[in-house]
Coordinates of C-alpha atoms in Angstrom, one line a residue:
Chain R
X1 CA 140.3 49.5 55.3
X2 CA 137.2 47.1 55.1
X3 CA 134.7 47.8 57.3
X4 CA 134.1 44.9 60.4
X5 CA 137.3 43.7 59.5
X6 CA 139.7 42.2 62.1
X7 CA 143.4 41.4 61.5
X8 CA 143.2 38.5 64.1
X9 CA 140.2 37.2 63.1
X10 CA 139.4 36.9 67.0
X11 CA 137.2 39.3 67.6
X12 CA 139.2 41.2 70.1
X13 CA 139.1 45.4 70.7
X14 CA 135.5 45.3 69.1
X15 CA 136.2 45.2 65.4
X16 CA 136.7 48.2 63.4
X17 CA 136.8 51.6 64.1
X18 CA 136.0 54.5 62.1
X19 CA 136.2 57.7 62.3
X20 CA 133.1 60.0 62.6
X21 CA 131.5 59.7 59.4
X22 CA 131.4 56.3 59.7
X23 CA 133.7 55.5 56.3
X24 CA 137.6 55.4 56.8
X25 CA 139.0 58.9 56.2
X26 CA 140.6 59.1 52.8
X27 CA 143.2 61.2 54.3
X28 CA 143.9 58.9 56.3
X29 CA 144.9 55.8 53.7
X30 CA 146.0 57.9 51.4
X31 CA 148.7 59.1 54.0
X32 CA 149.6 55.5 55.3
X33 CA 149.9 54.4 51.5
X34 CA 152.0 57.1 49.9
X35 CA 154.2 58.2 53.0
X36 CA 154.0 55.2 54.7
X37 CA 154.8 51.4 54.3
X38 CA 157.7 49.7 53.1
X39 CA 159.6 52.0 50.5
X40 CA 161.2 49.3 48.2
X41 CA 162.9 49.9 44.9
X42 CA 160.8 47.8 42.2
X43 CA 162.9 47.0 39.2
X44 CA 160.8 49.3 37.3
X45 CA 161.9 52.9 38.9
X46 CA 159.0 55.1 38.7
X47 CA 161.2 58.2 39.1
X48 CA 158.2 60.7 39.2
X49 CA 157.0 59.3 42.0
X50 CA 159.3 61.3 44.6
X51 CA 157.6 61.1 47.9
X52 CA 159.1 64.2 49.1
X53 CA 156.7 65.8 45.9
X54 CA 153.7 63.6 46.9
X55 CA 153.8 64.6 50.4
X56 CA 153.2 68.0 49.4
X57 CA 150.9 67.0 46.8
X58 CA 148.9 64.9 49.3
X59 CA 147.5 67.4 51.5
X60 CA 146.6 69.4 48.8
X61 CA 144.9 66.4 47.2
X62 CA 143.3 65.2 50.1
X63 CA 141.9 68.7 51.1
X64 CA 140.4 69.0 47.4
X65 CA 138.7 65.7 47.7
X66 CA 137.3 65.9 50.9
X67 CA 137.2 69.6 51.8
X68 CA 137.1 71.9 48.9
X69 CA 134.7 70.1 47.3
X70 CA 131.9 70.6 49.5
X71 CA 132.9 73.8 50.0
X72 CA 133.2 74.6 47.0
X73 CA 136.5 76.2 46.3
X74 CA 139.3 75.8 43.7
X75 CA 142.2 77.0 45.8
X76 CA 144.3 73.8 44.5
X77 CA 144.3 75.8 40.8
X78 CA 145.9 79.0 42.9
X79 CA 148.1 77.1 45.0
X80 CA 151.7 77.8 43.7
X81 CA 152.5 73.8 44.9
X82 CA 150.0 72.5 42.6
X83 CA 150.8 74.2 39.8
X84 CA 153.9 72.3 37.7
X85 CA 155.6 75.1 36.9
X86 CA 156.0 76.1 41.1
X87 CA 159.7 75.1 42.4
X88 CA 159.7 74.0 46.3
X89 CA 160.3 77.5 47.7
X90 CA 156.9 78.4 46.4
X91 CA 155.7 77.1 49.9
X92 CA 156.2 80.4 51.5
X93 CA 153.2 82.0 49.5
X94 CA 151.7 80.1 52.0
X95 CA 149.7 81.8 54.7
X96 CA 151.2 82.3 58.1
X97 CA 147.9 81.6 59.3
X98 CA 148.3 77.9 57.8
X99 CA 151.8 77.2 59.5
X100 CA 150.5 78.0 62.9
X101 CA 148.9 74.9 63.9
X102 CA 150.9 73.3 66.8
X103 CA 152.8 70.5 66.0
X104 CA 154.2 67.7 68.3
X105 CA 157.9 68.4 66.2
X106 CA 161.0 65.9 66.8
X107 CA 163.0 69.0 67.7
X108 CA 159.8 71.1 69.6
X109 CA 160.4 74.4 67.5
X110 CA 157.6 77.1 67.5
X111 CA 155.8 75.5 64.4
X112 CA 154.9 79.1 62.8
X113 CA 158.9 79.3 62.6
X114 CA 158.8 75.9 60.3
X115 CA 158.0 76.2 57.0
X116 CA 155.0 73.2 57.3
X117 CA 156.1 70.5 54.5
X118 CA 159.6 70.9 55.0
X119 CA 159.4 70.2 59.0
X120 CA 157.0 67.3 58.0
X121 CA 159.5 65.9 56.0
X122 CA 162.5 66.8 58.6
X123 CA 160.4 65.0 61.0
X124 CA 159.6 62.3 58.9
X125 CA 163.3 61.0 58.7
X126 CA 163.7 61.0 62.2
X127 CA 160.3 59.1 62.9
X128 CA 161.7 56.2 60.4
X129 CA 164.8 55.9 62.5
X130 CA 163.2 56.3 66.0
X131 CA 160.8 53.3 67.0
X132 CA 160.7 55.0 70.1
X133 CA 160.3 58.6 71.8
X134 CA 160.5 60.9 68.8
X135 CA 160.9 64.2 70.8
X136 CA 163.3 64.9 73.6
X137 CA 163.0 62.1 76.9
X138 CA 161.8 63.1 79.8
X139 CA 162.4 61.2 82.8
X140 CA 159.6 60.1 84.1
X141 CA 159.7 61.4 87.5
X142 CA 160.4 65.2 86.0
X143 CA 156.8 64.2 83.9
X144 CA 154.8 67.6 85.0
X145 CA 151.7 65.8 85.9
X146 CA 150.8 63.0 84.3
X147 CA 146.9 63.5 82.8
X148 CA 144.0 61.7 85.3
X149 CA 141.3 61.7 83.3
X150 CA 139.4 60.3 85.5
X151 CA 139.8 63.1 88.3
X152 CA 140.4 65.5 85.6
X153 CA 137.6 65.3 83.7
X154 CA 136.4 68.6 83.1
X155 CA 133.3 67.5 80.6
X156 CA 132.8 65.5 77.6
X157 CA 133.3 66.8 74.0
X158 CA 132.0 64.2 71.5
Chain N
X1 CA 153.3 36.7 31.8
X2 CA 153.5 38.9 28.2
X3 CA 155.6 42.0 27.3
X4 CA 152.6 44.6 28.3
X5 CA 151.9 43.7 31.7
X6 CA 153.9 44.7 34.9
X7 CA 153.7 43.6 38.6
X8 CA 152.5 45.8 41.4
X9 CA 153.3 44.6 44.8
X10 CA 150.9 45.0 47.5
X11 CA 152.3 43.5 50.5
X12 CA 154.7 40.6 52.2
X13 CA 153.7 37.6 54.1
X14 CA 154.2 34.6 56.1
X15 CA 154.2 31.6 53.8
X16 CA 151.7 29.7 55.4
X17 CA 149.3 27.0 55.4
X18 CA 146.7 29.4 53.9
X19 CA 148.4 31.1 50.9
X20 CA 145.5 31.2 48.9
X21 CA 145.0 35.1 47.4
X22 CA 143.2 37.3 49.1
X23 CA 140.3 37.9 47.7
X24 CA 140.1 41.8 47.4
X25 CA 140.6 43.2 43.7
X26 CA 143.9 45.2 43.0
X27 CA 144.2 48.3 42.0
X28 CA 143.5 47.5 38.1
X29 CA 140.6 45.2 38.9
X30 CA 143.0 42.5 38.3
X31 CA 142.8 39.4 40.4
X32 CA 145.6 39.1 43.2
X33 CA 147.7 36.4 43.3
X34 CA 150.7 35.4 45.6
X35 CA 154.2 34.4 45.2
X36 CA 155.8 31.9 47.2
X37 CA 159.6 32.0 47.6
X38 CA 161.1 30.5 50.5
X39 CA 158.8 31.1 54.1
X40 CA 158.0 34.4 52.4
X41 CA 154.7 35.3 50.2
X42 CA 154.6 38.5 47.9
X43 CA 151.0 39.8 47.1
X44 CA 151.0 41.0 44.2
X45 CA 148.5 41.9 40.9
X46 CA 149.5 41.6 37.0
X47 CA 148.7 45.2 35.3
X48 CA 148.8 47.0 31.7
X49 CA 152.0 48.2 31.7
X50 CA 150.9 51.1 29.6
X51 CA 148.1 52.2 31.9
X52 CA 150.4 51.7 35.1
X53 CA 153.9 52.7 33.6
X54 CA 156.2 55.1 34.9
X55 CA 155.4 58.3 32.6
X56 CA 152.0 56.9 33.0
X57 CA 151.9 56.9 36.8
X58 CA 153.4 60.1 37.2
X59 CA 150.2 61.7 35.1
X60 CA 147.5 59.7 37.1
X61 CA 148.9 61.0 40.1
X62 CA 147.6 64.5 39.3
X63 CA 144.4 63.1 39.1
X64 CA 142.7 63.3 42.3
X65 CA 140.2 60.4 41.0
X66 CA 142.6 58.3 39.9
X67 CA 144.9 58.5 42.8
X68 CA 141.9 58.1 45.8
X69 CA 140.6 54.9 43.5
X70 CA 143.9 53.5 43.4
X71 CA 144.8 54.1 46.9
X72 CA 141.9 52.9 48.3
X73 CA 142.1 49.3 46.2
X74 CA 145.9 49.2 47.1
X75 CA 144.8 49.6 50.6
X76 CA 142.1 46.8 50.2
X77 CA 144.4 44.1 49.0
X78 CA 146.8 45.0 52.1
X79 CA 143.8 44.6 55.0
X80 CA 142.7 41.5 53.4
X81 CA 146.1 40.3 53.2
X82 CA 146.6 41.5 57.1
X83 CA 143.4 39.7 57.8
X84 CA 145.1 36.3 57.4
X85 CA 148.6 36.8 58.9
X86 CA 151.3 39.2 59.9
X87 CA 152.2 41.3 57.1
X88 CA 154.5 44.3 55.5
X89 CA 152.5 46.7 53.6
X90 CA 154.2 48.0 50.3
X91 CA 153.7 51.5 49.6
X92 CA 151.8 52.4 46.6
X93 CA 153.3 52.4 43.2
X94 CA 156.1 49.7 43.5
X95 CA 156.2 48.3 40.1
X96 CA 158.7 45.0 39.0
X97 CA 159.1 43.8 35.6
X98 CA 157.9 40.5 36.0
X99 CA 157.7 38.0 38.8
X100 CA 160.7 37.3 39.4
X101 CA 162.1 40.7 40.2
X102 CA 159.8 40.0 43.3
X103 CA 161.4 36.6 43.8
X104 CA 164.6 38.2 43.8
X105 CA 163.4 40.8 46.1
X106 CA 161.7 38.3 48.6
X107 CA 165.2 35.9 48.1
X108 CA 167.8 39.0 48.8
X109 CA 166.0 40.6 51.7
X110 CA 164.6 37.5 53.3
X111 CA 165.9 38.4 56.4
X112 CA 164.8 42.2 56.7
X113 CA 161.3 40.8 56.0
X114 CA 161.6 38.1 58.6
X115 CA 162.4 40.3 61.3
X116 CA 159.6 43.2 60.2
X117 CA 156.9 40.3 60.2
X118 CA 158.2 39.1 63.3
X119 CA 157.7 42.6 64.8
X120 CA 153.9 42.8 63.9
X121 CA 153.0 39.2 64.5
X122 CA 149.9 39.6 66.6
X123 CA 150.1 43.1 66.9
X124 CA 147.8 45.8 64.9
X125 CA 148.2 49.6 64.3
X126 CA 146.0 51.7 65.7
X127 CA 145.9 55.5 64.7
X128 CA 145.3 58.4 67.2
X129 CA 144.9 62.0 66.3
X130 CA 143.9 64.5 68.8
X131 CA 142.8 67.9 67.8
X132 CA 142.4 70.8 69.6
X133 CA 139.5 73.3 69.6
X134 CA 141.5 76.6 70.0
X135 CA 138.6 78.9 70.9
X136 CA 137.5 76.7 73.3
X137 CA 140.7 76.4 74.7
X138 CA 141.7 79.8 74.1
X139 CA 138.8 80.6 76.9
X140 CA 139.9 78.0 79.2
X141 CA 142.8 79.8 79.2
X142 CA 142.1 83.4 79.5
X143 CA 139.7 83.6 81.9
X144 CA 142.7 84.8 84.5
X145 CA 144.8 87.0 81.8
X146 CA 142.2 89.2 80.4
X147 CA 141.2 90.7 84.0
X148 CA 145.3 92.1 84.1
X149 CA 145.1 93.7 80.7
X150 CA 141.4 95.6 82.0
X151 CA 144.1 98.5 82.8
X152 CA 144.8 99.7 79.7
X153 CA 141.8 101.7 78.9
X154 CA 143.4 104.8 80.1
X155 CA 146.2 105.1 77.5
X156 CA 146.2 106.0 73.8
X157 CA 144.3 104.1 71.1
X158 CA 147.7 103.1 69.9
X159 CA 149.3 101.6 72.7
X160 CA 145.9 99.9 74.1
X161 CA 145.6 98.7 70.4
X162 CA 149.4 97.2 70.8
X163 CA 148.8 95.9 74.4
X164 CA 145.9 94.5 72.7
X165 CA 147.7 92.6 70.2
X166 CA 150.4 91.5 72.3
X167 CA 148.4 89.9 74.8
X168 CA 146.4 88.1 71.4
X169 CA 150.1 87.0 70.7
X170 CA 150.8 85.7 74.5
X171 CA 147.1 84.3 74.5
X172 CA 147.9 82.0 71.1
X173 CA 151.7 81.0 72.4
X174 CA 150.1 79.9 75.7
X175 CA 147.3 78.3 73.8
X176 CA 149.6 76.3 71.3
X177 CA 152.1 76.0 74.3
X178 CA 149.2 74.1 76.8
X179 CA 147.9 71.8 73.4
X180 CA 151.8 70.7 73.0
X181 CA 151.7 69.8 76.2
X182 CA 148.5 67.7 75.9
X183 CA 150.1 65.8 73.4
X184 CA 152.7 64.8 75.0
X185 CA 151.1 63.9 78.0
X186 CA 148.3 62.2 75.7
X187 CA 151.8 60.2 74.0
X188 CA 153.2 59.4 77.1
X189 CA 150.3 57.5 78.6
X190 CA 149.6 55.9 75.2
X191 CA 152.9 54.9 74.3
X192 CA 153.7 52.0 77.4
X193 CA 150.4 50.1 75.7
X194 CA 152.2 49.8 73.1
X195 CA 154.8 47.8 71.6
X196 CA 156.0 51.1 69.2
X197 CA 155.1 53.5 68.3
X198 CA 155.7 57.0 65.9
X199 CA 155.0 60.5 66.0
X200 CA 153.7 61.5 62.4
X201 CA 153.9 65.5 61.3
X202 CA 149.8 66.9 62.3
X203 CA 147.7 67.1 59.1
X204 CA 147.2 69.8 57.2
X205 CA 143.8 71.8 58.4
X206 CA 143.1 71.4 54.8
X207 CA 144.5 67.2 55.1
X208 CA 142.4 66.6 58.2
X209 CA 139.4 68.8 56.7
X210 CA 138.7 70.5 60.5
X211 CA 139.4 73.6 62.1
X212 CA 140.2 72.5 65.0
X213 CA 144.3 72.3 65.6
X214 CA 145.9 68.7 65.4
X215 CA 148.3 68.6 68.0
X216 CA 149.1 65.0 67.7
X217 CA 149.0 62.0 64.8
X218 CA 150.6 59.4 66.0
X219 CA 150.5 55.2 65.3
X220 CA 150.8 52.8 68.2
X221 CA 151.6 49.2 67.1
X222 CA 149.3 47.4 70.0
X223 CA 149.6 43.3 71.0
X224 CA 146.2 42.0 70.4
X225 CA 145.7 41.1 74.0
X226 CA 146.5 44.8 74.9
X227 CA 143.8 46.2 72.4
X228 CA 141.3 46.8 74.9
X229 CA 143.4 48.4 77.9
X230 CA 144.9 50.4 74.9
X231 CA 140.6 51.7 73.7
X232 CA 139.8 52.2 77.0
X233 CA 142.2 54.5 77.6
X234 CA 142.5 56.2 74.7
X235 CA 138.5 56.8 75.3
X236 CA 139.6 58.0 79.1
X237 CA 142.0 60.7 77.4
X238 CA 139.5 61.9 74.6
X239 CA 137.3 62.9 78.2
X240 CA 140.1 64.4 80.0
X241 CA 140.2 68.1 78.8
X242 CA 136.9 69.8 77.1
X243 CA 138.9 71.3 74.5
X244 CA 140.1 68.5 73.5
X245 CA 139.2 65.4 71.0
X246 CA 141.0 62.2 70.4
X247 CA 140.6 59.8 67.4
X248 CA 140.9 56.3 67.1
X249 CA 140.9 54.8 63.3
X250 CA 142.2 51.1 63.1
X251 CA 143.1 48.5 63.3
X252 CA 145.3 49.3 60.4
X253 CA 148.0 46.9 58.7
X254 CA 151.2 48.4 60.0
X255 CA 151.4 50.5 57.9
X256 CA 153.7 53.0 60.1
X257 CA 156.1 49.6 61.3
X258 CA 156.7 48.6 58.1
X259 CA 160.5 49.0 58.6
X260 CA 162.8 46.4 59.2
X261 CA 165.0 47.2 62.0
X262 CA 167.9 48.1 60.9
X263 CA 166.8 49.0 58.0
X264 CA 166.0 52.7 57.4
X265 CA 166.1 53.2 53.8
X266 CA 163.6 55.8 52.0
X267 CA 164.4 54.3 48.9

């Protein structure tokens, strides 16, 4: 994304916004472009390019760019995903620790029961054929409390 | 066009009155230039077949360079396309012969593109991405639990060490149980702003770069007279719970609504 830019050209919702450090995450496009967007099948089949495979690779990507390098670790040259000769099962050498995170899943599993890019993907299917509600409907009236942030407010985390 | 170049599409428009190329450079440097067929325009750049062909590709893919230059150009051409008029972004990498595979395409799937622009005319995508601090909400939430598990100081070292663990156990469930819950309730305020919407899988802690747990990543397709109501609350929910931190990034090209109804095809 260019920065002040404005798809209506109108002015409207105060231009662009970015994330904290000011430049548009490269997690974040590189996301949008390789896992989203219109999936059409050019007349030149680039056959490598599975998305399933750069899914995986992405995070691992991403996290190298943005994360490892300041950090300073090589984990990518460990991590069984990167390396060619790794199969898909090699994601269980993954920490538990990693799977843990809470996830807002299609089919609200414990996430440390997933095994993380294979849920993503599961989830991914159902997200391209649901413009809607992705996990289970709740009526409104059974909605346990709908948030007031303005009573709520407990104190403001910037 | 000659033997050694190949066509990367960008993105689909509107033919309008102003089909003039967008002015960002592709992902080879290369001037963008547009193809009219019908009411639709394809955006799309000439490149060196032997830099950008499929053995090629798959190689540059594994460069991390490479891939964050060519995503971020492929990305430019889209906004500056989106700039001017509805549009369907392409994902990265879709390569044609020559033009007029992408006449062909624009020709046999008019209608699928019709109804996807019509879907995002006036609208934009806006990203939203909570994250959850979990020690901070882990505190939040034990400040009742941990007086009950006092009593255990009178049995072995063994047991209180297990009693230990299990109410570290119960203290993450609740923990990752309460964030879920935030995200839903954060989705189902969100989501009647919007004209769609989609629940993406949370980054990677690695992906995202933070600590903190994402419990949501979601895209809301939002009219452009609903942009505001849809900030201000999104800025009311990133002050509703201390533990808790919402992310706007956008407007994006919808990226995320780039499916024509009907039309669920990943390949």
């Amino acid at each position: 994304m260019t920065l002040g830019q404005d798809p209506f050209g109108s002015g409207l919702g105060g231009g662009q916004i970015q994330s904290a450090d000011g430049a548009t995450s490269l997690g974040d496009i590189l996301e949008r472009v390789l896992d989203r967007g219109l999936v059409i099948a050019g007349d030149i089949r680039v056959n490598l390019l599975d998305i399933e495979l750069l899914t995986i690779k992405l995070r691992l990507v991403i996290a190298s760019l943005e994360t490892a390098k300041e950090v300073g670790i090589d984990w990518w040259e460990h991590d069984p995903w990167l390396r060619a000769d790794a199969g898909r099962s090699g994601g269980g050498e993954r920490t538990l620790e990693e799977n843990q995170r809470p996830a807002l899943t299609a089919k609200q599993e414990p996430p440390e029961e997933e095994e993380g890019d294979d849920e993503d993907e599961d989830q991914e299917d159902e997200d391209q054929e649901d413009d809607e509600y992705e996990y289970e409907e709740v009526d409104e009236a059974e909605q346990p409390e709908p948030p007031e942030p303005q009573r709520a407010r407990r104190g403001k985390r910037s | 066009m000659t033997g050694s170049q190949t066509v990367w599409l960008y993105a689909v428009s509107r033919d309008d009155a102003d089909n003039a190329p967008p002015s960002a450079r592709g992902v080879a440097g290369e001037d963008v230039r547009v193809l009219t067929e019908g009411s639709l325009t394809a955006v799309v750049g000439s490149v060196d077949a032997r830099r950008f062909g499929p053995d090629v590709l798959a190689g540059h893919l594994e460069n991390l360079d490479w891939l964050a230059e060519t995503a971020r150009a492929h990305d430019a051409v889209v906004a500056a396309t989106a700039a001017r008029g509805p549009v369907v972004p392409v994902r990265l990498a879709t390569l044609f012969s020559n033009d007029e595979g992408v006449r062909e395409l624009l020709r046999s799937r008019r209608e699928d593109f019709q109804s996807a622009l019509e879907a995002v005319t006036g609208r934009a995508e806006w990203g939203v991405k909570a994250y959850v601090d979990p020690d901070s909400l882990a505190n939040s939430l034990s400040a009742g639990d941990m007086a009950s598990s006092g009593s255990t100081a009178q049995s072995g070292a063994g047991s209180a060490y297990l009693l230990r663990r299990r109410a570290q156990m119960a203290a993450r469930q609740s923990a990752q149980s309460a964030a879920g819950e935030w995200a839903r309730q954060i989705h189902a305020r969100l989501r009647p702003l919007c004209a769609a919407s989609r629940l993406h899988p949370a980054q990677d802690p690695r992906l995202s770069g933070r600590h903190d747990w994402m419990i949501l990543n979601a895209a809301y397709l939002v009219d452009q007279e609903r942009t505001e109501p849809f900030h201000a609350l999104v800025k009311q929910l990133s002050e509703w719970q201390a533990a808790l931190d919402v992310e706007l990034t956008g407007p994006w090209p919808p990226y995320s609504f780039a499916v024509p109804p009907g039309d669920h095809r990943h390949d």
